[in-house]
CSV table of C-alpha atoms and ligand atoms in Angstrom, one decimal:
chain,number,residue,atom,x,y,z
U,256,UNK,CA,2.8,248.8,116.2
U,257,UNK,CA,2.9,249.6,120.0
U,258,UNK,CA,0.6,253.0,120.0
U,259,UNK,CA,1.7,255.9,121.5
U,260,UNK,CA,-2.0,256.0,124.0
U,261,UNK,CA,-4.8,253.2,123.6
U,262,UNK,CA,-8.0,253.0,125.6
U,263,UNK,CA,-8.7,250.7,128.3
U,264,UNK,CA,-12.4,249.1,127.9
U,265,UNK,CA,-13.8,246.5,129.8
U,266,UNK,CA,-16.5,244.3,129.5
U,267,UNK,CA,-18.1,245.8,132.1
U,268,UNK,CA,-18.0,249.0,130.0
U,269,UNK,CA,-19.4,247.1,127.3
U,270,UNK,CA,-22.2,245.7,129.6
U,271,UNK,CA,-22.8,249.5,131.0
U,272,UNK,CA,-23.5,251.2,126.7
U,273,UNK,CA,-25.0,247.6,125.8
U,274,UNK,CA,-27.2,248.7,128.4
U,275,UNK,CA,-28.2,252.0,127.5
U,276,UNK,CA,-28.3,251.3,124.6
U,277,UNK,CA,-31.5,249.1,125.6
U,278,UNK,CA,-33.1,252.2,127.6
U,279,UNK,CA,-35.6,254.4,126.2
U,280,UNK,CA,-33.3,257.6,126.2
U,281,UNK,CA,-30.1,257.2,123.7
U,282,UNK,CA,-29.5,261.4,124.1
U,283,UNK,CA,-30.0,263.3,127.3
U,284,UNK,CA,-31.2,260.8,129.9
U,285,UNK,CA,-30.1,259.9,133.2
U,286,UNK,CA,-26.5,259.3,132.4
U,287,UNK,CA,-25.8,262.7,131.2
U,288,UNK,CA,-26.9,264.1,134.4
U,289,UNK,CA,-25.0,261.3,136.3
U,290,UNK,CA,-22.3,261.2,134.6
U,291,UNK,CA,-21.9,265.5,135.1
U,292,UNK,CA,-22.1,264.9,138.9
U,293,UNK,CA,-20.0,262.4,138.9
U,294,UNK,CA,-17.1,264.5,136.9
U,295,UNK,CA,-17.8,267.8,139.3
U,296,UNK,CA,-17.8,265.5,142.2
U,297,UNK,CA,-14.6,264.0,141.8
U,298,UNK,CA,-12.7,267.1,140.5
U,299,UNK,CA,-14.4,269.3,143.2
U,300,UNK,CA,-16.0,271.9,141.2
U,301,UNK,CA,-19.6,273.4,141.2
U,302,UNK,CA,-20.8,272.4,137.5
U,303,UNK,CA,-19.7,270.0,134.9
U,304,UNK,CA,-21.4,270.4,131.3
U,305,UNK,CA,-20.6,266.9,129.4
U,306,UNK,CA,-20.3,267.7,125.6
U,307,UNK,CA,-19.7,265.8,122.1
U,308,UNK,CA,-15.8,266.5,122.4
U,309,UNK,CA,-12.9,268.7,123.8
U,310,UNK,CA,-13.2,271.3,120.9
U,311,UNK,CA,-16.7,271.8,122.0
U,312,UNK,CA,-16.0,272.1,125.5
U,313,UNK,CA,-13.0,275.0,124.7
U,314,UNK,CA,-15.5,276.4,122.2
U,315,UNK,CA,-18.4,276.4,124.8
U,316,UNK,CA,-16.2,278.1,127.3
U,317,UNK,CA,-15.2,280.7,125.4
U,318,UNK,CA,-19.2,281.8,124.9
U,319,UNK,CA,-18.9,281.2,128.6
U,320,UNK,CA,-16.6,284.1,128.8
U,321,UNK,CA,-17.9,286.2,126.1
U,322,UNK,CA,-14.8,285.7,123.1
U,323,UNK,CA,-15.7,287.1,120.2
U,324,UNK,CA,-14.9,289.7,117.4
U,325,UNK,CA,-12.0,292.3,117.9
U,326,UNK,CA,-10.8,290.3,121.7
U,327,UNK,CA,-7.4,288.8,122.5
U,328,UNK,CA,-6.7,285.7,124.7
U,329,UNK,CA,-3.7,284.7,125.3
U,330,UNK,CA,-2.6,281.5,124.8
U,331,UNK,CA,0.7,278.6,123.9
U,332,UNK,CA,1.4,277.3,120.7
U,333,UNK,CA,2.6,274.4,122.0
U,334,UNK,CA,-0.8,272.8,122.0
U,335,UNK,CA,-3.2,270.7,120.0
U,336,UNK,CA,-5.0,273.0,116.9
U,337,UNK,CA,-8.3,273.0,118.9
U,338,UNK,CA,-7.1,275.6,121.9
U,339,UNK,CA,-6.5,278.3,119.7
U,340,UNK,CA,-9.2,277.4,116.8
U,341,UNK,CA,-12.7,277.8,118.9
U,342,UNK,CA,-11.0,281.3,119.7
U,343,UNK,CA,-10.6,282.3,116.0
U,344,UNK,CA,-13.4,280.7,115.5
U,345,UNK,CA,-15.1,283.3,117.5
U,346,UNK,CA,-13.6,286.6,115.6
U,347,UNK,CA,-11.2,287.1,118.3
U,348,UNK,CA,-7.1,286.3,117.9
U,349,UNK,CA,-4.8,284.6,119.5
U,350,UNK,CA,-1.9,285.8,121.1
U,351,UNK,CA,0.5,282.6,121.8
U,352,UNK,CA,3.6,283.3,124.2
U,353,UNK,CA,6.6,281.0,124.2
U,354,UNK,CA,6.7,278.1,126.9
U,355,UNK,CA,9.1,277.2,130.1
U,356,UNK,CA,11.9,275.2,128.7
U,357,UNK,CA,11.7,273.0,131.7
U,358,UNK,CA,8.2,271.7,131.2
U,359,UNK,CA,6.6,273.1,128.3
U,360,UNK,CA,4.3,274.4,130.0
U,361,UNK,CA,3.3,278.1,128.9
U,362,UNK,CA,6.0,280.7,130.3
U,363,UNK,CA,4.0,282.8,133.3
U,364,UNK,CA,6.6,285.1,133.3
U,365,UNK,CA,6.1,286.0,129.7
U,366,UNK,CA,2.2,286.7,129.9
U,367,UNK,CA,1.8,290.0,131.4
U,368,UNK,CA,4.4,291.9,128.7
U,369,UNK,CA,1.1,290.0,126.1
U,370,UNK,CA,-1.0,292.1,127.7
U,371,UNK,CA,-3.5,295.1,126.1
U,372,UNK,CA,-6.9,296.1,126.4
U,373,UNK,CA,-8.2,294.0,124.0
U,374,UNK,CA,-7.4,290.6,126.2
U,375,UNK,CA,-10.2,289.0,127.4
U,376,UNK,CA,-8.3,285.4,128.7
U,377,UNK,CA,-5.5,283.4,129.6
U,378,UNK,CA,-6.0,279.9,128.0
U,379,UNK,CA,-3.4,277.3,129.2
U,380,UNK,CA,-3.5,274.2,128.8
U,381,UNK,CA,-1.3,271.7,131.2
U,382,UNK,CA,1.2,269.8,128.2
U,383,UNK,CA,1.0,266.4,128.7
U,384,UNK,CA,-0.7,266.1,132.0
U,385,UNK,CA,1.0,268.3,133.9
U,386,UNK,CA,-0.6,271.3,135.3
U,387,UNK,CA,0.9,274.9,134.6
U,388,UNK,CA,1.2,277.5,137.8
U,389,UNK,CA,-2.4,277.7,138.1
U,390,UNK,CA,-1.9,279.8,141.0
U,391,UNK,CA,0.4,282.4,139.1
U,392,UNK,CA,-2.1,282.7,136.6
U,393,UNK,CA,-4.7,283.1,138.3
U,394,UNK,CA,-3.0,285.9,140.3
U,395,UNK,CA,-2.0,288.0,137.4
U,396,UNK,CA,-5.4,287.1,135.4
U,397,UNK,CA,-7.2,288.8,138.4
U,398,UNK,CA,-5.0,291.4,138.5
U,399,UNK,CA,-6.3,291.8,134.9
U,400,UNK,CA,-9.8,291.9,135.3
U,401,UNK,CA,-9.3,288.5,132.8
U,402,UNK,CA,-10.6,284.9,132.6
U,403,UNK,CA,-8.8,282.0,132.8
U,404,UNK,CA,-9.8,278.6,130.5
U,405,UNK,CA,-7.8,276.2,131.1
U,406,UNK,CA,-7.4,274.1,128.3
U,407,UNK,CA,-7.1,270.7,130.1
U,408,UNK,CA,-7.8,268.4,128.1
U,409,UNK,CA,-5.0,265.8,128.7
U,410,UNK,CA,-4.9,266.4,132.6
U,411,UNK,CA,-7.7,265.1,134.1
U,412,UNK,CA,-6.9,263.3,137.5
U,413,UNK,CA,-3.7,265.9,138.0
U,414,UNK,CA,-3.8,268.4,140.7
U,415,UNK,CA,-2.0,271.3,141.6
U,416,UNK,CA,-1.1,272.1,144.9
U,417,UNK,CA,-3.2,270.1,147.4
U,418,UNK,CA,-6.3,270.5,144.5
U,419,UNK,CA,-7.0,268.6,141.5
U,420,UNK,CA,-7.9,270.5,138.0
U,421,UNK,CA,-10.7,271.2,137.2
U,422,UNK,CA,-11.7,273.1,140.6
U,423,UNK,CA,-9.2,275.7,140.0
U,424,UNK,CA,-10.0,278.0,137.0
U,425,UNK,CA,-12.5,280.1,136.1
U,426,UNK,CA,-13.4,277.5,133.5
U,427,UNK,CA,-11.2,273.7,133.0
U,428,UNK,CA,-12.2,271.5,130.1
U,429,UNK,CA,-11.3,268.1,129.1
U,430,UNK,CA,-11.5,265.7,126.2
U,431,UNK,CA,-12.4,262.2,126.3
U,432,UNK,CA,-11.1,260.9,122.9
U,433,UNK,CA,-9.7,257.4,123.4
U,434,UNK,CA,-5.6,258.7,123.8
U,435,UNK,CA,-6.9,260.4,126.6
U,436,UNK,CA,-7.3,259.6,130.8
U,437,UNK,CA,-10.7,258.4,130.4
U,438,UNK,CA,-12.5,257.9,127.3
U,439,UNK,CA,-16.2,258.1,125.6
U,440,UNK,CA,-15.7,257.8,122.0
U,441,UNK,CA,-15.5,261.2,121.5
U,442,UNK,CA,-16.3,263.6,124.2
U,443,UNK,CA,-15.5,266.3,126.4
U,444,UNK,CA,-16.5,268.7,129.2
U,445,UNK,CA,-16.5,271.8,131.0
U,446,UNK,CA,-16.0,272.6,134.9
U,447,UNK,CA,-16.7,275.6,137.0
U,448,UNK,CA,-17.8,276.8,140.1
U,449,UNK,CA,-19.6,279.9,138.5
U,450,UNK,CA,-23.6,279.4,138.0
U,451,UNK,CA,-23.9,281.8,135.0
U,452,UNK,CA,-21.6,280.4,132.8
U,453,UNK,CA,-22.6,277.0,133.4
U,454,UNK,CA,-26.5,277.7,132.6
U,455,UNK,CA,-25.0,279.9,129.6
U,456,UNK,CA,-22.9,276.5,128.6
U,457,UNK,CA,-25.8,274.1,129.1
U,458,UNK,CA,-28.4,276.5,126.4
U,459,UNK,CA,-25.1,276.8,124.2
U,460,UNK,CA,-24.9,273.4,123.8
U,461,UNK,CA,-28.5,272.8,123.0
U,462,UNK,CA,-29.1,275.6,120.2
U,463,UNK,CA,-29.5,278.6,122.6
U,464,UNK,CA,-32.9,276.9,123.1
U,465,UNK,CA,-34.8,277.0,126.5
U,466,UNK,CA,-37.7,275.3,128.3
U,467,UNK,CA,-38.3,276.7,131.2
U,468,UNK,CA,-40.2,279.7,132.8
U,469,UNK,CA,-41.8,280.6,129.4
U,470,UNK,CA,-45.4,281.8,129.5
U,471,UNK,CA,-47.8,278.8,129.6
U,472,UNK,CA,-50.6,280.2,127.4
U,473,UNK,CA,-48.3,279.7,124.3
U,474,UNK,CA,-48.6,276.1,124.6
U,475,UNK,CA,-46.8,272.9,125.7
U,476,UNK,CA,-45.2,272.5,122.6
U,477,UNK,CA,-43.1,276.0,122.4
U,478,UNK,CA,-39.5,276.4,123.2
U,479,UNK,CA,-37.7,279.7,123.0
U,480,UNK,CA,-34.2,280.1,120.9
U,481,UNK,CA,-33.2,283.0,123.0
U,482,UNK,CA,-29.5,282.9,122.0
U,483,UNK,CA,-27.3,281.6,119.3
U,484,UNK,CA,-26.3,278.1,119.8
U,485,UNK,CA,-24.8,274.5,118.4
U,486,UNK,CA,-25.8,271.0,119.5
U,487,UNK,CA,-23.0,269.8,120.8
U,488,UNK,CA,-24.3,267.4,123.5
U,489,UNK,CA,-23.2,264.1,124.2
U,490,UNK,CA,-25.7,261.1,124.1
U,491,UNK,CA,-26.2,259.2,126.9
U,492,UNK,CA,-25.0,256.1,126.1
U,493,UNK,CA,-21.1,257.5,125.4
U,494,UNK,CA,-22.4,259.1,129.0
U,495,UNK,CA,-22.4,255.2,130.4
U,496,UNK,CA,-19.2,254.9,129.4
U,497,UNK,CA,-18.4,257.5,131.0
U,498,UNK,CA,-19.5,256.9,134.4
U,499,UNK,CA,-17.6,253.6,134.4
U,500,UNK,CA,-14.2,255.2,133.1
U,501,UNK,CA,-14.2,257.7,135.0
U,502,UNK,CA,-14.2,255.3,138.4
U,503,UNK,CA,-11.4,253.7,137.3
U,504,UNK,CA,-10.0,256.9,137.0
U,505,UNK,CA,-7.7,256.8,139.9
U,506,UNK,CA,-6.7,253.2,138.9
U,507,UNK,CA,-6.1,253.7,135.2
U,508,UNK,CA,-3.7,257.3,137.1
U,509,UNK,CA,-1.9,255.1,139.0
U,510,UNK,CA,-0.7,252.7,136.2
U,511,UNK,CA,0.2,255.8,134.0
U,512,UNK,CA,2.2,256.3,137.1
U,513,UNK,CA,4.1,253.2,137.5
U,514,UNK,CA,5.1,253.6,133.8
U,515,UNK,CA,6.5,256.8,134.0
U,516,UNK,CA,8.5,255.5,136.6
U,517,UNK,CA,9.2,253.1,135.0
U,518,UNK,CA,10.9,254.8,132.1
U,519,UNK,CA,12.7,257.2,134.6
U,520,UNK,CA,14.3,254.9,136.1
U,521,UNK,CA,15.6,253.5,132.2
U,522,UNK,CA,17.3,256.6,131.0
U,523,UNK,CA,18.3,257.5,134.5
U,524,UNK,CA,22.0,257.3,133.1
U,525,UNK,CA,21.3,257.5,128.7
U,526,UNK,CA,22.5,260.8,128.9
U,527,UNK,CA,20.9,261.4,124.9
U,528,UNK,CA,17.6,262.5,125.4
U,529,UNK,CA,15.8,264.8,128.3
U,530,UNK,CA,13.2,262.7,130.1
U,531,UNK,CA,9.8,265.1,131.4
U,532,UNK,CA,10.2,266.8,134.7
U,533,UNK,CA,8.9,264.4,137.8
U,534,UNK,CA,6.1,265.2,140.0
U,535,UNK,CA,6.6,267.3,143.2
U,536,UNK,CA,4.8,268.1,146.7
U,537,UNK,CA,2.9,270.7,144.2
U,538,UNK,CA,2.7,269.6,140.8
U,539,UNK,CA,0.9,266.2,139.9
U,540,UNK,CA,0.9,265.5,136.6
U,541,UNK,CA,-2.0,262.7,134.9
U,542,UNK,CA,0.7,261.3,132.6
U,543,UNK,CA,-0.6,261.7,129.8
U,544,UNK,CA,1.5,261.5,127.7
U,545,UNK,CA,5.8,260.7,128.3
U,546,UNK,CA,8.0,263.4,126.4
U,547,UNK,CA,11.5,262.9,125.6
U,548,UNK,CA,14.1,265.2,124.5
U,549,UNK,CA,16.9,264.2,122.1
U,550,UNK,CA,19.6,266.5,123.1
U,551,UNK,CA,21.0,269.2,121.0
U,552,UNK,CA,23.3,267.3,118.7
U,553,UNK,CA,21.1,264.7,118.0
U,554,UNK,CA,18.5,267.1,116.8
U,555,UNK,CA,19.1,267.1,113.4
U,556,UNK,CA,18.3,263.6,112.9
U,557,UNK,CA,15.0,263.5,114.6
U,558,UNK,CA,13.4,262.4,111.6
U,559,UNK,CA,15.6,259.9,111.1
U,560,UNK,CA,15.2,258.5,114.5
U,561,UNK,CA,11.5,259.0,114.4
U,562,UNK,CA,11.4,256.6,111.2
U,563,UNK,CA,13.6,253.7,112.9
U,564,UNK,CA,10.6,253.8,116.3
U,565,UNK,CA,8.2,253.6,113.7
U,566,UNK,CA,9.6,251.6,111.4
U,567,UNK,CA,10.2,248.9,114.4
U,568,UNK,CA,6.9,248.6,115.9
U,569,UNK,CA,7.2,251.9,118.4
U,570,UNK,CA,4.4,254.1,117.8
U,571,UNK,CA,5.7,257.4,118.5
U,572,UNK,CA,4.2,260.5,118.0
U,573,UNK,CA,5.2,264.4,118.3
U,574,UNK,CA,3.5,266.8,120.6
U,575,UNK,CA,2.6,269.1,118.8
U,576,UNK,CA,3.5,270.8,116.0
U,577,UNK,CA,3.2,273.8,117.1
U,578,UNK,CA,-0.3,276.0,116.1
U,579,UNK,CA,1.7,278.9,114.9
U,580,UNK,CA,3.9,276.9,112.2
U,581,UNK,CA,0.3,275.5,110.9
U,582,UNK,CA,-0.2,277.3,107.2
U,583,UNK,CA,-3.2,278.4,108.6
U,584,UNK,CA,-1.9,280.9,111.1
U,585,UNK,CA,1.1,281.5,108.8
U,586,UNK,CA,-1.2,283.2,106.2
U,587,UNK,CA,-2.7,285.3,109.4
U,588,UNK,CA,0.7,286.3,109.7
U,589,UNK,CA,1.8,284.3,113.1
U,590,UNK,CA,5.8,284.1,112.9
U,591,UNK,CA,8.6,282.2,114.9
U,592,UNK,CA,9.0,286.1,116.7
U,593,UNK,CA,9.3,284.9,120.5
U,594,UNK,CA,8.6,281.5,119.3
U,595,UNK,CA,12.0,280.4,120.3
U,596,UNK,CA,11.8,278.1,122.9
U,597,UNK,CA,8.5,276.2,121.6
U,598,UNK,CA,10.3,275.8,118.3
U,599,UNK,CA,13.1,274.4,120.4
U,600,UNK,CA,11.1,271.9,122.2
U,601,UNK,CA,9.4,270.5,118.7
U,602,UNK,CA,12.3,269.8,117.1
U,603,UNK,CA,13.7,268.0,119.9
U,604,UNK,CA,10.6,266.7,121.0
U,605,UNK,CA,9.1,262.2,121.1
U,606,UNK,CA,6.0,260.7,123.0
U,607,UNK,CA,7.2,257.3,123.8
U,608,UNK,CA,4.1,254.7,124.4
U,609,UNK,CA,1.9,255.1,127.6
U,610,UNK,CA,-1.4,253.9,128.6
U,611,UNK,CA,-2.6,251.8,131.3
U,612,UNK,CA,-2.0,248.5,129.7
U,613,UNK,CA,1.3,249.2,128.2
U,614,UNK,CA,2.8,245.7,129.2
U,615,UNK,CA,6.0,245.3,130.9
U,616,UNK,CA,7.5,243.7,127.9
U,617,UNK,CA,6.2,246.0,125.3
U,618,UNK,CA,8.2,248.8,127.2
U,619,UNK,CA,10.9,246.9,127.6
U,620,UNK,CA,10.9,246.9,124.1
U,621,UNK,CA,10.3,250.6,123.8
U,622,UNK,CA,13.2,251.4,125.9
U,623,UNK,CA,15.5,248.6,124.1
U,624,UNK,CA,14.7,250.3,120.6
U,625,UNK,CA,15.2,254.1,122.3
U,626,UNK,CA,18.6,252.8,123.3
U,627,UNK,CA,19.3,251.9,119.7
U,628,UNK,CA,18.4,254.3,118.0
U,629,UNK,CA,18.5,257.5,120.0
U,630,UNK,CA,22.2,257.2,118.6
P,31,PLP,C1,-7.2,266.8,122.7
P,31,PLP,C2,-7.1,267.6,123.1
P,31,PLP,C3,-7.9,268.6,122.4
P,31,PLP,C4,-9.1,268.3,121.4
P,31,PLP,O1,-9.9,267.4,122.1
P,31,PLP,P1,-10.9,266.7,121.1
P,31,PLP,O2,-12.0,265.9,122.4
P,31,PLP,O3,-9.8,266.0,120.2
P,31,PLP,O4,-11.2,267.4,120.1
P,31,PLP,C5,-7.8,269.9,122.5
P,31,PLP,N1,-6.9,270.5,123.7
P,31,PLP,C6,-5.6,269.4,123.9
P,31,PLP,C7,-4.7,270.0,124.7
P,31,PLP,C8,-5.9,268.0,123.4
P,31,PLP,O5,-4.9,267.4,123.8
């Protein structure tokens, strides 16, 4: 099976991890600090905090903003469940806005009507790696005194209007799961320019404990837990992999983009599908996913088409099952109301294989099979 996504690990990556395993400090060593610095530098943000996964990154960002019981946040339903789950975990209520039917990203024109006096944050995602209009979102957020937590799990390396994703929103979160643009096995990060958020998240991911500025008379062993936290730390040897992976990100992005261009070209005259919106001067996607949408008359055949592609060895996937359609959210009372475009997208979308090491022959096979089966 040609998978829809796959990590690229080379010998030097493996050597770096093995090296780290031989060092004294397996958890919070120098590689953690280095990886954080590299990430902040790459994206052009002041601070980065690396954590155990993308979900922990989102959770830490929600905690930094102080989203809690009784609060609301505005987000999209066309995402992985983690985006809204962390807010629910904090006791807050996600309010879903519909998507823009050309990009799959949040429909910005529908945000304002959802804002109430309980709204604390806008939580967009950069669907498939394409940035949402971050400037317009920021403008709305500023006007209503809201914070922007950008779930950029899929968008490491993307840029919006000349600025790298990770340097624009109040907080931007990333995932280093193996299918994402770089990997540390499990892993994630939050980027911010806000020192207060940075310090708060650093405490939160290590139990809310502080070790500095304590009364020396208490003894050298003493530490204090000042806030409720968790252990969301990313180990040193995972950061060793992260440092290597990040140094290859631009190369990965180039390879992804080349594959995307080939798909675009191959499907140019294939009328049964809609290909994803292309990059332009403003929007430069990180191309985490290549999603095709079936034309209206084929939507009813989606399950059969999907199964046939899988049977032919094409590891297609669907991104995403809208959050509000999951049992947990249905039980909370969420319905399709106002999410027509999200559901329409879901009913027609299929992700094709896209990752840096996808070979020309493999891609040729994917294209052939799509053209033969999507009819
Ligand atoms: C991958 C992903 C996550 C979760 O990341 P993990 O590292 O698997 O916890 C959250 N949101 C989006 C949009 C993602 O794509």
